[in-house]
mmCIF file of C-alpha atoms in Angstrom:
data_model
loop_
_atom_site.group_PDB
_atom_site.id
_atom_site.type_symbol
_atom_site.label_atom_id
_atom_site.label_comp_id
_atom_site.label_asym_id
_atom_site.label_seq_id
_atom_site.Cartn_x
_atom_site.Cartn_y
_atom_site.Cartn_z
ATOM 1 C CA MET Z 15 58.122 94.063 149.249
ATOM 2 C CA THR Z 16 59.538 90.668 148.673
ATOM 3 C CA ARG Z 17 57.824 90.716 145.240
ATOM 4 C CA TRP Z 18 60.040 93.658 144.087
ATOM 5 C CA PHE Z 19 63.226 91.760 145.214
ATOM 6 C CA ALA Z 20 62.102 88.766 142.941
ATOM 7 C CA ILE Z 21 61.537 91.245 140.004
ATOM 8 C CA LEU Z 22 64.800 93.098 140.387
ATOM 9 C CA PRO Z 23 67.127 90.361 138.803
ATOM 10 C CA LEU Z 24 64.714 90.155 135.719
ATOM 11 C CA LEU Z 25 64.885 93.916 135.368
ATOM 12 C CA ALA Z 26 68.755 93.822 135.536
ATOM 13 C CA LEU Z 27 68.752 91.201 132.995
ATOM 14 C CA LEU Z 28 66.422 93.087 130.711
ATOM 15 C CA GLY Z 29 68.808 96.186 131.045
ATOM 16 C CA LEU Z 30 71.731 94.073 130.053
ATOM 17 C CA ALA Z 31 69.819 92.658 127.051
ATOM 18 C CA ILE Z 32 68.868 96.086 125.868
ATOM 19 C CA VAL Z 33 72.644 97.457 126.177
ATOM 20 C CA GLY Z 34 73.847 94.235 124.394
ATOM 21 C CA GLY Z 35 71.294 94.578 121.595
ATOM 22 C CA GLN Z 36 72.423 98.208 121.017
ATOM 23 C CA ASN Z 37 76.030 97.208 120.924
ATOM 24 C CA LEU Z 38 75.232 94.474 118.242
ATOM 25 C CA LEU Z 39 73.252 96.961 116.095
ATOM 26 C CA ARG Z 40 75.940 99.767 116.288
ATOM 27 C CA GLU Z 41 78.177 100.172 113.182
ATOM 28 C CA GLU Z 42 81.391 98.322 113.629
ATOM 29 C CA LYS Z 43 84.649 100.094 114.389
ATOM 30 C CA PRO Z 44 86.838 100.590 111.505
ATOM 31 C CA THR Z 45 89.477 97.992 111.069
ATOM 32 C CA THR Z 46 91.729 100.197 108.959
ATOM 33 C CA SER Z 47 93.748 103.085 110.308
ATOM 34 C CA LEU Z 48 96.224 105.468 109.028
ATOM 35 C CA SER Z 49 99.172 105.521 111.292
ATOM 36 C CA ASP Z 50 100.569 108.362 113.068
ATOM 37 C CA ASN Z 51 103.748 107.689 111.138
ATOM 38 C CA ARG Z 52 105.357 105.715 113.956
ATOM 39 C CA PRO Z 53 108.505 103.907 113.011
ATOM 40 C CA ALA Z 54 108.254 100.298 111.993
ATOM 41 C CA PRO Z 55 110.143 97.771 114.092
ATOM 42 C CA THR Z 56 113.733 97.460 113.300
ATOM 43 C CA ARG Z 57 114.002 93.947 114.634
ATOM 44 C CA SER Z 58 115.624 91.214 112.313
ATOM 45 C CA PHE Z 59 113.775 88.006 111.692
ATOM 46 C CA PRO Z 60 115.014 84.746 110.520
ATOM 47 C CA VAL Z 61 113.886 84.061 106.886
ATOM 48 C CA LEU Z 62 111.641 81.010 106.413
ATOM 49 C CA GLN Z 63 113.555 78.074 105.159
ATOM 50 C CA SER Z 64 116.803 79.890 104.930
ATOM 51 C CA ALA Z 65 119.745 80.952 107.171
ATOM 52 C CA ASP Z 66 119.231 84.621 106.120
ATOM 53 C CA ALA Z 67 117.473 87.372 108.188
ATOM 54 C CA ILE Z 68 115.165 90.128 107.049
ATOM 55 C CA GLN Z 69 114.475 93.475 108.544
ATOM 56 C CA PHE Z 70 111.362 95.387 107.343
ATOM 57 C CA SER Z 71 112.453 98.914 108.367
ATOM 58 C CA PRO Z 72 113.493 100.605 106.318
ATOM 59 C CA PRO Z 73 112.582 98.711 103.285
ATOM 60 C CA ASN Z 74 115.585 97.337 101.345
ATOM 61 C CA GLU Z 75 114.157 98.357 98.110
ATOM 62 C CA GLY Z 76 113.579 101.941 99.162
ATOM 63 C CA GLU Z 77 110.019 101.788 98.221
ATOM 64 C CA PRO Z 78 106.799 101.129 100.404
ATOM 65 C CA ILE Z 79 106.203 97.474 101.310
ATOM 66 C CA VAL Z 80 103.433 95.545 102.789
ATOM 67 C CA VAL Z 81 104.010 93.195 105.728
ATOM 68 C CA ASN Z 82 101.278 90.745 106.430
ATOM 69 C CA LEU Z 83 101.432 88.949 109.904
ATOM 70 C CA PHE Z 84 99.742 85.475 109.692
ATOM 71 C CA ALA Z 85 99.896 81.963 111.226
ATOM 72 C CA SER Z 86 98.955 78.423 110.035
ATOM 73 C CA TRP Z 87 96.697 77.998 112.916
ATOM 74 C CA CYS Z 88 94.736 81.082 112.053
ATOM 75 C CA ALA Z 89 91.308 80.564 110.406
ATOM 76 C CA PRO Z 90 90.927 84.205 109.260
ATOM 77 C CA CYS Z 91 94.422 83.949 107.705
ATOM 78 C CA VAL Z 92 93.165 81.202 105.397
ATOM 79 C CA ALA Z 93 90.025 83.226 104.516
ATOM 80 C CA GLU Z 94 92.202 86.348 103.464
ATOM 81 C CA HIS Z 95 94.800 84.287 101.554
ATOM 82 C CA PRO Z 96 93.202 84.503 98.079
ATOM 83 C CA LEU Z 97 93.353 88.333 98.455
ATOM 84 C CA LEU Z 98 97.045 88.157 99.556
ATOM 85 C CA ILE Z 99 97.630 86.010 96.382
ATOM 86 C CA GLU Z 100 95.968 88.835 94.425
ATOM 87 C CA LEU Z 101 98.026 91.588 96.108
ATOM 88 C CA GLY Z 102 101.269 89.758 95.544
ATOM 89 C CA GLN Z 103 100.347 89.324 91.844
ATOM 90 C CA ARG Z 104 99.486 93.135 91.521
ATOM 91 C CA HIS Z 105 102.498 94.179 93.337
ATOM 92 C CA PRO Z 106 105.478 91.698 92.683
ATOM 93 C CA GLY Z 107 108.295 91.868 95.232
ATOM 94 C CA ARG Z 108 106.396 94.364 97.518
ATOM 95 C CA LEU Z 109 104.387 91.877 99.685
ATOM 96 C CA HIS Z 110 106.329 90.372 102.766
ATOM 97 C CA GLY Z 111 104.930 87.936 105.265
ATOM 98 C CA LEU Z 112 105.772 87.507 108.957
ATOM 99 C CA LEU Z 113 104.914 84.079 110.423
ATOM 100 C CA TYR Z 114 103.626 84.896 113.931
ATOM 101 C CA ARG Z 115 103.801 82.529 116.866
ATOM 102 C CA ASP Z 116 104.232 79.546 114.729
ATOM 103 C CA THR Z 117 106.729 77.020 113.705
ATOM 104 C CA PRO Z 118 108.670 77.167 110.364
ATOM 105 C CA THR Z 119 107.536 73.736 109.442
ATOM 106 C CA ASN Z 120 103.800 74.602 109.937
ATOM 107 C CA GLY Z 121 104.423 77.878 108.062
ATOM 108 C CA ALA Z 122 106.005 76.225 105.104
ATOM 109 C CA ALA Z 123 103.143 73.700 104.927
ATOM 110 C CA PHE Z 124 100.598 76.411 105.107
ATOM 111 C CA LEU Z 125 102.168 78.330 102.088
ATOM 112 C CA GLU Z 126 102.593 75.184 100.212
ATOM 113 C CA ARG Z 127 99.024 74.317 100.545
ATOM 114 C CA LEU Z 128 97.476 77.638 99.878
ATOM 115 C CA GLY Z 129 100.127 79.130 97.643
ATOM 116 C CA ASP Z 130 103.002 81.594 98.563
ATOM 117 C CA PRO Z 131 102.145 85.266 97.623
ATOM 118 C CA PHE Z 132 105.067 86.677 99.547
ATOM 119 C CA HIS Z 133 108.400 88.016 98.317
ATOM 120 C CA ILE Z 134 109.929 86.833 101.514
ATOM 121 C CA VAL Z 135 108.802 85.440 104.905
ATOM 122 C CA GLY Z 136 110.239 86.278 108.286
ATOM 123 C CA VAL Z 137 109.592 84.053 111.228
ATOM 124 C CA ASP Z 138 108.432 85.377 114.744
ATOM 125 C CA GLU Z 139 108.244 82.208 116.687
ATOM 126 C CA ASP Z 140 108.263 84.008 120.093
ATOM 127 C CA GLY Z 141 105.812 86.750 119.100
ATOM 128 C CA GLN Z 142 108.007 89.700 120.222
ATOM 129 C CA GLY Z 143 108.140 91.026 116.735
ATOM 130 C CA GLY Z 144 104.449 91.173 116.403
ATOM 131 C CA LEU Z 145 104.345 93.138 119.743
ATOM 132 C CA ASP Z 146 106.847 95.536 118.254
ATOM 133 C CA PHE Z 147 104.468 95.987 115.199
ATOM 134 C CA GLY Z 148 101.506 96.790 117.701
ATOM 135 C CA LEU Z 149 99.842 93.560 116.606
ATOM 136 C CA THR Z 150 96.497 92.980 118.246
ATOM 137 C CA GLY Z 151 95.856 89.551 116.649
ATOM 138 C CA VAL Z 152 96.472 87.732 113.442
ATOM 139 C CA PRO Z 153 96.060 88.459 110.642
ATOM 140 C CA GLU Z 154 97.122 92.082 110.387
ATOM 141 C CA THR Z 155 98.628 94.026 107.590
ATOM 142 C CA PHE Z 156 101.079 97.023 107.754
ATOM 143 C CA VAL Z 157 102.232 99.225 104.838
ATOM 144 C CA ILE Z 158 105.628 100.472 105.595
ATOM 145 C CA GLY Z 159 106.770 103.772 103.804
ATOM 146 C CA ALA Z 160 110.011 104.181 102.149
ATOM 147 C CA ASP Z 161 111.397 106.120 105.137
ATOM 148 C CA GLY Z 162 110.494 103.158 107.425
ATOM 149 C CA THR Z 163 107.316 104.437 109.041
ATOM 150 C CA VAL Z 164 104.095 102.487 109.247
ATOM 151 C CA ILE Z 165 101.736 104.418 107.075
ATOM 152 C CA LEU Z 166 98.837 102.125 107.177
ATOM 153 C CA HIS Z 167 97.647 99.382 109.672
ATOM 154 C CA ILE Z 168 94.796 96.888 108.771
ATOM 155 C CA ARG Z 169 93.478 94.908 111.653
ATOM 156 C CA GLY Z 170 91.805 91.653 110.829
ATOM 157 C CA PRO Z 171 91.627 89.921 107.360
ATOM 158 C CA LEU Z 172 91.898 92.064 104.189
ATOM 159 C CA SER Z 173 88.802 93.111 102.113
ATOM 160 C CA PRO Z 174 88.749 93.949 98.407
ATOM 161 C CA LYS Z 175 88.533 97.592 99.399
ATOM 162 C CA ASP Z 176 91.826 97.120 101.331
ATOM 163 C CA LEU Z 177 93.693 95.981 98.302
ATOM 164 C CA ASP Z 178 92.713 99.079 96.449
ATOM 165 C CA ARG Z 179 93.798 101.325 99.371
ATOM 166 C CA ILE Z 180 97.091 99.479 99.722
ATOM 167 C CA GLY Z 181 97.750 99.678 96.134
ATOM 168 C CA GLY Z 182 97.356 103.509 96.301
ATOM 169 C CA LEU Z 183 100.050 103.656 98.880
ATOM 170 C CA LEU Z 184 102.415 101.420 96.877
#
């Protein structure tokens, strides 16, 4: 009987290993989702290196825009940056940035070092604007329709396929 008690922890560990292995082999959850047309946040943000303010909803131009939430301390943000440069070149004036939980000094240095693909960059130092967007972690990208609704939400770094999908909505 005591032998079985010695084997029980090993069986439990084996069970956990099997469940963990199945989770690792399972297909990843999609990182892109179409929105349920929820309204984009109406909060105003100070503009990076300016005394002005920006509000993303509804878009000032009356056309859909892209808002990318990023931070200088975010490694995936560095990795996706070349795709943001490409997106900004494909759709001039339509890509906006929101510096999330970071200082303006660090954000400006980040963009100077990697290039600035954004038409305009808002600053969300306290992170409340990110929460308004429904941010789960940087980087995340939102396409806001001309009527001020979120029509696409991409969690995590952009992929080349995401650029095509975003371009179709712009």
